[in-house]
Coordinates of N, CA and C in Angstrom, one line a residue:
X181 N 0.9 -1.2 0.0 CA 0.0 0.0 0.0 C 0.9 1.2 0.0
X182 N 1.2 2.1 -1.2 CA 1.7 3.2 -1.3 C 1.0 4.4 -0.8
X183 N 0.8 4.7 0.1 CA 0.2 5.7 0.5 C 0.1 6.5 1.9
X184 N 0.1 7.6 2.2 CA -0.2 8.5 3.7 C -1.3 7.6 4.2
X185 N -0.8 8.2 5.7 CA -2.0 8.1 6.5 C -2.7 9.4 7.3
X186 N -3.0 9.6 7.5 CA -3.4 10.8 8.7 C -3.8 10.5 10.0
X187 N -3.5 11.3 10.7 CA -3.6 11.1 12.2 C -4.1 12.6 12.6
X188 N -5.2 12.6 13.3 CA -6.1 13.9 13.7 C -5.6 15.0 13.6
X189 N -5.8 15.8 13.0 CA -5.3 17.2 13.4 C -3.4 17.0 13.7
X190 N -2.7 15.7 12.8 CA -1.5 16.0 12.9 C -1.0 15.5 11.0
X191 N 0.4 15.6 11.1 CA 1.1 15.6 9.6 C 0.6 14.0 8.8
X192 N 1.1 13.5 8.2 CA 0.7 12.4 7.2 C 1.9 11.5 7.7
X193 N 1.5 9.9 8.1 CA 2.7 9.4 7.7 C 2.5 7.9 6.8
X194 N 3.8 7.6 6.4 CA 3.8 6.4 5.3 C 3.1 5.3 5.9
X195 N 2.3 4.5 5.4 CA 2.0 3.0 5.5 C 3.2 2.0 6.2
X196 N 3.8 2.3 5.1 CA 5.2 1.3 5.5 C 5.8 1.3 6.6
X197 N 6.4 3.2 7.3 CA 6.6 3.7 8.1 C 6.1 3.0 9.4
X198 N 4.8 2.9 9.4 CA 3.9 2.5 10.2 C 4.0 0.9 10.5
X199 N 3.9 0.0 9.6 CA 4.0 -0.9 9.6 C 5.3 -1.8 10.2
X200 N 6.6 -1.0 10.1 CA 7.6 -1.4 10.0 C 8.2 -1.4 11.7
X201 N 6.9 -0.3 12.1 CA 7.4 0.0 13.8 C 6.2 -1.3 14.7
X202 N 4.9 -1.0 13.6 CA 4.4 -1.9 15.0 C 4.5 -3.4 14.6
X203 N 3.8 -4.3 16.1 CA 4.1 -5.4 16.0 C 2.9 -5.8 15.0
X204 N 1.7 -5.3 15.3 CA 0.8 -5.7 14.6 C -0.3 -4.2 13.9
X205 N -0.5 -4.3 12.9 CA -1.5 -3.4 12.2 C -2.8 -3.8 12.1
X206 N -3.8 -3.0 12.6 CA -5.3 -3.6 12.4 C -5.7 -2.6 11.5
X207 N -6.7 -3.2 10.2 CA -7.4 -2.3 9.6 C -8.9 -2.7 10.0
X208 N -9.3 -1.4 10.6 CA -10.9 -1.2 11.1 C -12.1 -0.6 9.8
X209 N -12.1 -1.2 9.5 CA -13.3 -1.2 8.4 C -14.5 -0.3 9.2
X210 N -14.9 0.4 9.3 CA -16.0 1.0 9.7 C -16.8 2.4 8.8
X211 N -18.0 2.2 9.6 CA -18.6 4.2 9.4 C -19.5 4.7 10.3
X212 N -19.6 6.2 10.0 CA -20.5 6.9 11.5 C -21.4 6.1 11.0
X213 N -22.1 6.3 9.9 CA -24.0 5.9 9.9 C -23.9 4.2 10.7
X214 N -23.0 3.4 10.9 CA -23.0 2.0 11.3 C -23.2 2.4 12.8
X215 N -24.2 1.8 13.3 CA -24.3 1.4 15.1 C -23.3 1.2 15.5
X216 N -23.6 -0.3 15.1 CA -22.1 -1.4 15.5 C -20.5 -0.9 15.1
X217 N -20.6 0.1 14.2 CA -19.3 0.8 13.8 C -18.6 1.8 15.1
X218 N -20.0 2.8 15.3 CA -19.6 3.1 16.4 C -19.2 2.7 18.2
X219 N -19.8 1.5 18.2 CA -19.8 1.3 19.4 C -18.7 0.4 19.4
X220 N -18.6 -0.2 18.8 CA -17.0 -1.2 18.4 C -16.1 0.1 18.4
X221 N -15.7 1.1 17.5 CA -14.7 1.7 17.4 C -14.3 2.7 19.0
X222 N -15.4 2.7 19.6 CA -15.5 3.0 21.3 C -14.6 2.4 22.5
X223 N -15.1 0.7 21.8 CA -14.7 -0.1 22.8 C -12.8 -0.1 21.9
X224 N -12.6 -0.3 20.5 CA -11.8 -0.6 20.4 C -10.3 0.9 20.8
X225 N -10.7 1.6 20.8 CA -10.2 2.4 21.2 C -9.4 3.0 23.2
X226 N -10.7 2.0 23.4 CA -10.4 1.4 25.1 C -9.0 0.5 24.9
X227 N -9.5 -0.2 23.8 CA -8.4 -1.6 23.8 C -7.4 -0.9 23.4
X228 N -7.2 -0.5 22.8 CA -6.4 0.3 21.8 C -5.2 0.9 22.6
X229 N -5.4 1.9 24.0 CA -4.8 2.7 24.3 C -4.4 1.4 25.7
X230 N -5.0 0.5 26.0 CA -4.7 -0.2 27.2 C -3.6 -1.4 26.8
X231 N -3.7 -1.6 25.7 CA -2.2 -2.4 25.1 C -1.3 -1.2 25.1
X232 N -1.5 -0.4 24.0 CA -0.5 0.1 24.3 C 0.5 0.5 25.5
X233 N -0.5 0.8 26.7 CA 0.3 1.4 27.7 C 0.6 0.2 28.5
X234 N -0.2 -1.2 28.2 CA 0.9 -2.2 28.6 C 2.7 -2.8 28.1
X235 N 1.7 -2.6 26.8 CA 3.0 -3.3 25.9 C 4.2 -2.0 24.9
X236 N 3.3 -1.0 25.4 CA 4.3 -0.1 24.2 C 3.8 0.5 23.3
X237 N 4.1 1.4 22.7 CA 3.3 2.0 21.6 C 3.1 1.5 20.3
X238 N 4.5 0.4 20.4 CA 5.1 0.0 18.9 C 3.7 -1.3 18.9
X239 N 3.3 -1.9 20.1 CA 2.1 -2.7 20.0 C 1.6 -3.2 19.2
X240 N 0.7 -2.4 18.9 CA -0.6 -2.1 17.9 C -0.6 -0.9 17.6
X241 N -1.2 -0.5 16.0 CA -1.4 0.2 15.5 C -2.6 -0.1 14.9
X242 N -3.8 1.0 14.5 CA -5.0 1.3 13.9 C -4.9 1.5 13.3
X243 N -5.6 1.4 11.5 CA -6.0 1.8 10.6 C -7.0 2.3 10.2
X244 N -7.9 3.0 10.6 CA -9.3 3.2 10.1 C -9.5 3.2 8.5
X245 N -10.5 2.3 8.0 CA -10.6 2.4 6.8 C -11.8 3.0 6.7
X246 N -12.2 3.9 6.3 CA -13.4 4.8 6.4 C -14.5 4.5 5.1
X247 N -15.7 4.3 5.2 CA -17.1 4.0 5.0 C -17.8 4.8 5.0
X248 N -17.7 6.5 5.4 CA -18.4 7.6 6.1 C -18.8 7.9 4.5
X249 N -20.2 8.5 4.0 CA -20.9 9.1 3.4 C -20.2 10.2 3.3
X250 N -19.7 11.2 4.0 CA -19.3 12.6 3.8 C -18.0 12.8 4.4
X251 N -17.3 14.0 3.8 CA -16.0 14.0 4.5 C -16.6 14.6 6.0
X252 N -17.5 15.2 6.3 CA -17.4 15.9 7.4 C -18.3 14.8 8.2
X253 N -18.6 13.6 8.1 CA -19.1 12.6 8.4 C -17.7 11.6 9.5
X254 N -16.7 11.6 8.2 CA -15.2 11.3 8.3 C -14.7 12.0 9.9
X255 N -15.0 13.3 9.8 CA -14.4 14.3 10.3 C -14.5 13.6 12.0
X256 N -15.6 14.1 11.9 CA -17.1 14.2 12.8 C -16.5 12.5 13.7
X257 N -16.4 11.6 13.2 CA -15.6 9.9 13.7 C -14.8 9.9 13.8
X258 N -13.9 10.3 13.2 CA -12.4 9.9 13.3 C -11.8 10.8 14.2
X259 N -12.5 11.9 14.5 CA -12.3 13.0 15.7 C -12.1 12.3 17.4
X260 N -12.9 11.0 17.1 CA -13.0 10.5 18.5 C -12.2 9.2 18.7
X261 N -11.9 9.1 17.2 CA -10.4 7.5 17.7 C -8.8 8.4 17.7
X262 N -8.2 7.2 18.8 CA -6.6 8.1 18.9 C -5.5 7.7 18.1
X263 N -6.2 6.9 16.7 CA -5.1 6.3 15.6 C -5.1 6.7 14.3
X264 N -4.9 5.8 13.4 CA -4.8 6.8 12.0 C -5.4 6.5 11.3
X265 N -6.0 7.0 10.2 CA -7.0 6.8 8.9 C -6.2 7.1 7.8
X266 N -6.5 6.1 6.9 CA -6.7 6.5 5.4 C -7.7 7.7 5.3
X267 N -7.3 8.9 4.1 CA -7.9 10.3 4.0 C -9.4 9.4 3.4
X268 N -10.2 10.6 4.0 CA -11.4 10.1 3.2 C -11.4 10.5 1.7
X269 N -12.4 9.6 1.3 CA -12.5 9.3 -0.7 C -11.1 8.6 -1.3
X270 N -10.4 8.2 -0.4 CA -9.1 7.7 -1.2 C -9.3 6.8 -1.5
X271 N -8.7 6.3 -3.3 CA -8.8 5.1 -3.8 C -8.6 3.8 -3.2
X272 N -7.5 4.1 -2.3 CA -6.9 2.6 -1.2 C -8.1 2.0 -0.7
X273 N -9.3 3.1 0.1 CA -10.3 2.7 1.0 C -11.1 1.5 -0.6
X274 N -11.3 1.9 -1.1 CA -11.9 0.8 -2.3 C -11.3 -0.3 -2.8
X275 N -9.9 -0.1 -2.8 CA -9.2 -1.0 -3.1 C -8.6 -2.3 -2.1
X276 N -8.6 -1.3 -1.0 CA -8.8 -2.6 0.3 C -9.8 -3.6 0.3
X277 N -11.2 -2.8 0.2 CA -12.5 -3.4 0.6 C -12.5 -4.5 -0.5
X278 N -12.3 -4.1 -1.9 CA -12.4 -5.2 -2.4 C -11.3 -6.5 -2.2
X279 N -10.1 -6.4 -2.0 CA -9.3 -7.3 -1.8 C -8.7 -7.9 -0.7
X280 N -9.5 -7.9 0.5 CA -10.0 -8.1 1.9 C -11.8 -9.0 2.1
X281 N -12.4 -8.3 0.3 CA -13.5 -8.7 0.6 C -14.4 -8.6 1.8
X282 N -14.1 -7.3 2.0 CA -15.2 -6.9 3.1 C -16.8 -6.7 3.0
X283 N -17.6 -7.3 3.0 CA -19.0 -7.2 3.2 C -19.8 -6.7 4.2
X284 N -19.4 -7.1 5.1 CA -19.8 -5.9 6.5 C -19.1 -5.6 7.0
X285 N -19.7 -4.1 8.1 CA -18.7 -3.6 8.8 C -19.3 -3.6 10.3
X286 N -18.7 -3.5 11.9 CA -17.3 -3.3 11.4 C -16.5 -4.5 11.0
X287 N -15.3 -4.5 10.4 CA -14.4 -5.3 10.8 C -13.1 -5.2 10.7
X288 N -12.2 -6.1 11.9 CA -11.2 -5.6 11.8 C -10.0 -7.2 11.4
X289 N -9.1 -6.5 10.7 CA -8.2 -7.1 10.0 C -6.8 -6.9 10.2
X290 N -6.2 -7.8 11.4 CA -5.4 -8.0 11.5 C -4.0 -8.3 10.8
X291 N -2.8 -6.7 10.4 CA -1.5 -7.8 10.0 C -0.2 -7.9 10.5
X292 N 1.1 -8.3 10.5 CA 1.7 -8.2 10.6 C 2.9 -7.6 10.6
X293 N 3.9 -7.6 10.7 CA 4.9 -6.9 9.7 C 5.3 -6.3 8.5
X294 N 5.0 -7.5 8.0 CA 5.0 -7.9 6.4 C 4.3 -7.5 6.0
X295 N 2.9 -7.4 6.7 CA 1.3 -7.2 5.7 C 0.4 -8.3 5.5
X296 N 1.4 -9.4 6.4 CA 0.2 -11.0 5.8 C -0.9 -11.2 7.1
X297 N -1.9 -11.4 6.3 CA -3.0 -11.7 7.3 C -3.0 -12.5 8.5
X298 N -2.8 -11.9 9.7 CA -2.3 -12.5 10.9 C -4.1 -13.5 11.7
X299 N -4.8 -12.6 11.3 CA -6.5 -12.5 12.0 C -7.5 -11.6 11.1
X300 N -8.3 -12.6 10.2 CA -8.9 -11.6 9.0 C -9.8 -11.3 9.7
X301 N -10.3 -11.7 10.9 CA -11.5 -11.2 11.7 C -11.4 -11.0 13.1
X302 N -11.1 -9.8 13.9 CA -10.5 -10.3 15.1 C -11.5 -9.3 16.2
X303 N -12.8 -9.6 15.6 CA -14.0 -9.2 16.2 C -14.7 -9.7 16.7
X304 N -14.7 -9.8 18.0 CA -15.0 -11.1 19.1 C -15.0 -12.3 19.1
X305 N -15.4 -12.9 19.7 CA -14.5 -14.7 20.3 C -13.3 -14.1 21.1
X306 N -12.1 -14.2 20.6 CA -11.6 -14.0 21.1 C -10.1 -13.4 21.0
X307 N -11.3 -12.1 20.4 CA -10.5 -11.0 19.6 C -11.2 -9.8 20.4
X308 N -11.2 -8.6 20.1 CA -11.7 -7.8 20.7 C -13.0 -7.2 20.0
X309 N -13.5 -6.5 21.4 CA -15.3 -6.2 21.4 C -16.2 -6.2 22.4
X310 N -17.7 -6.2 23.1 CA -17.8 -6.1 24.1 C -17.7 -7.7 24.8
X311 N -17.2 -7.0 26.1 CA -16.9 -8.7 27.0 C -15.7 -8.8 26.5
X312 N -14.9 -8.5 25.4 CA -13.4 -9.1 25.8 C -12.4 -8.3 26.3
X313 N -11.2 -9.1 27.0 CA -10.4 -8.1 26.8 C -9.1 -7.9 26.4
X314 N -9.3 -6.8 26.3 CA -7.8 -6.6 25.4 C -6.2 -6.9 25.5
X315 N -6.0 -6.9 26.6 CA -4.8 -8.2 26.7 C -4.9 -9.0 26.6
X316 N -6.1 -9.8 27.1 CA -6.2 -11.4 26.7 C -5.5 -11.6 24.9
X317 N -6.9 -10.3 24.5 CA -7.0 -10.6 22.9 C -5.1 -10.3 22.2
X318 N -4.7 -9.4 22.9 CA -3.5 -9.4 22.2 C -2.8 -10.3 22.5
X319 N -2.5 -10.8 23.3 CA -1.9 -12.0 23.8 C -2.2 -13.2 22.8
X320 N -3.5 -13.3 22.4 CA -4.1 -14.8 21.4 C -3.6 -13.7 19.8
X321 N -3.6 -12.5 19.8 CA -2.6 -12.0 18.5 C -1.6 -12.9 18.6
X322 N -0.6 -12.3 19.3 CA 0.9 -12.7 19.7 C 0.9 -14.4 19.4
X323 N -0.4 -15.5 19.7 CA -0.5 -16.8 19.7 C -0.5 -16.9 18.1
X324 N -1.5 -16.5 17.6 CA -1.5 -16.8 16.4 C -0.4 -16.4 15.8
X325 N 0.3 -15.3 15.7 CA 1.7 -15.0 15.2 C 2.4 -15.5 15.2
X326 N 2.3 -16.6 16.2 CA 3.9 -17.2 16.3 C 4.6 -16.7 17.4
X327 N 4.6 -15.6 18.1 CA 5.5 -15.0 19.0 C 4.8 -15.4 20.2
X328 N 5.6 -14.9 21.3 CA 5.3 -15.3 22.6 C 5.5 -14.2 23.6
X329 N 5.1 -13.8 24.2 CA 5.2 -12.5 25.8 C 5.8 -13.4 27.0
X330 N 6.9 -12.9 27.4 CA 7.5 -13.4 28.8 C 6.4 -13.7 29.9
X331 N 5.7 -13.2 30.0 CA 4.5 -13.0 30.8 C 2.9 -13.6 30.6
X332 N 3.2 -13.8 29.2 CA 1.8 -14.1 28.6 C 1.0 -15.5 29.6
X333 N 0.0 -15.3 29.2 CA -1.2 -16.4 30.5 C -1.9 -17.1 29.3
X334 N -1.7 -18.4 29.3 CA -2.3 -19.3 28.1 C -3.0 -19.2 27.9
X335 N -3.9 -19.1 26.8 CA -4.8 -19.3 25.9 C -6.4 -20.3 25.9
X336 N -6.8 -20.5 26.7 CA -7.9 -21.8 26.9 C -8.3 -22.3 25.6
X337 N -8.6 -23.4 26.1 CA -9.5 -24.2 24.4 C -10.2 -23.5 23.8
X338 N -11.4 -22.6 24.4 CA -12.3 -21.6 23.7 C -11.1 -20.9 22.5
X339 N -10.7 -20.3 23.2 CA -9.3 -19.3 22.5 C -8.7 -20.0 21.4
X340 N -8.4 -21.5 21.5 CA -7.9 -22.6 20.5 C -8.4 -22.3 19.5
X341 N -9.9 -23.1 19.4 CA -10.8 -22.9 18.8 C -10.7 -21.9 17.8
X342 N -10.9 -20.7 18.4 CA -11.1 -19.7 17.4 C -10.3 -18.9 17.1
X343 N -8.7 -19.6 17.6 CA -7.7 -19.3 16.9 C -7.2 -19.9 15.4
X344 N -8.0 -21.1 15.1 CA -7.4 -21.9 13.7 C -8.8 -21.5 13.5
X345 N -9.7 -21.1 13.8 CA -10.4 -21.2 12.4 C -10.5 -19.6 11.8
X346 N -10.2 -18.4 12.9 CA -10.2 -17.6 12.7 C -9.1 -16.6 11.8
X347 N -7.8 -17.3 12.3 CA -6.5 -17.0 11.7 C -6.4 -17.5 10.3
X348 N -6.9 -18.5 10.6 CA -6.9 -19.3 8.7 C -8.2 -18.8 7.6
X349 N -9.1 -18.1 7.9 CA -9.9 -17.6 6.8 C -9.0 -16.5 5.9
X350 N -8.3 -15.8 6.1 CA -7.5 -14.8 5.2 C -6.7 -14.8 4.7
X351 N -5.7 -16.1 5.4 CA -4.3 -16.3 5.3 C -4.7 -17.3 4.4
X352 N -5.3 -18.1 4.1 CA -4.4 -19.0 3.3 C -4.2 -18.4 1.8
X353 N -4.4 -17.3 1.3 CA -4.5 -17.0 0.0 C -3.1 -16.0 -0.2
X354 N -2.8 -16.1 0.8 CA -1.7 -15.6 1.0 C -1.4 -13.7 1.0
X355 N -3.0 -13.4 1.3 CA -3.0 -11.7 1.2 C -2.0 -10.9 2.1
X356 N -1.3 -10.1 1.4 CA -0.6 -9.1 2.2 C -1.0 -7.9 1.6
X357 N -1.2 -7.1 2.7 CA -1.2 -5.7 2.2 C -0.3 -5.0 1.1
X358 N 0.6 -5.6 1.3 CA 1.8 -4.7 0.5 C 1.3 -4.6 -0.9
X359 N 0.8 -6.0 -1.3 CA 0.7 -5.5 -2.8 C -0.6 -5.4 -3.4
X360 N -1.0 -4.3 -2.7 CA -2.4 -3.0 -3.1 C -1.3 -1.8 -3.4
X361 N -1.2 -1.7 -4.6 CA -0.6 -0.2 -4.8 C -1.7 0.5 -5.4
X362 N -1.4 2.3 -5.7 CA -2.1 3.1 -6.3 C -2.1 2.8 -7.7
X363 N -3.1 3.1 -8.3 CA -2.9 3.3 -9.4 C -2.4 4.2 -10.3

């Protein structure tokens, strides 16, 4: 993905930039007119700042992929999360949605490093949303990844469960972000 991001009321930075610091990237598919858009991007934003200040800033990182009808719709949402968006009307927001195949929202899409689909859905079970919580959930990130936390508290069978079937819907096609460029 060749392109800026924005972050509220500050400068633009690279995709890559971004990618290359955190451990994991989530793109949040959402919009204001969505209920469940808002109340998820509420709770996720709880989660959001409480990993971080566990684990670091480099943690997790947000992507809001924006869905809003109007830029001042855009405005109006993205005013209330503390992470970064794709600008509203940008080609990428279209060009994700189709190659993620997103049909509803919200949802959020888990990557890594690289860009490869870590958790193509990591909206509840045992991912985050209401009732979960957010270290647990990062923690079953970190599981599915492959990595591990000095500290980390195992994972229960529930968590199993909906770690292979969850982790494996996106991944096996081998999607990475990286190769959505502009046109």
């Amino acid at each position: 993905l060749q392109t800026h991001l924005v972050r509220f009321e500050r400068n633009s930075v690279p995709v890559a930039e971004v990618m290359a610091k955190s451990s994991f990237t989530c793109l949040l598919f959402g919009a204001s007119w969505c209920a469940p858009s808002r109340q998820f991007a509420a709770i996720m934003s709880e989660s959001y700042r409480h990993i971080r200040s566990e684990y670091g800033r480099e943690a997790i990182e947000v992507i809001y992929v924006p869905r809003d009808k109007t830029m001042e719709d855009w405005k109006d949402f993205f005013n209330q999360m503390p992470w970064l968006s794709l600008p509203w009307g940008s080609e990428h927001v279209y060009n994700l949605k189709a190659h993620f195949k997103i049909g509803r929202i919200p949802r959020l899409i888990v990557l890594d490093k690289a860009g490869s689909v870590v958790v193509s859905d990591a909206r509840g079970g045992a991912g985050f949303g209401f009732g979960c919580d957010a270290l647990r959930a990062y923690r079953w990130l970190m599981k599915c990844a492959g990595a591990s936390l000095p500290d980390a508290e195992p994972v229960t069978e529930e968590g199993d469960a909906l770690d292979n079937t969850m982790s494996s819907e996106g991944s096996d096609s081998g999607d990475r972000v990286g190769e959505i460029e502009a046109n």
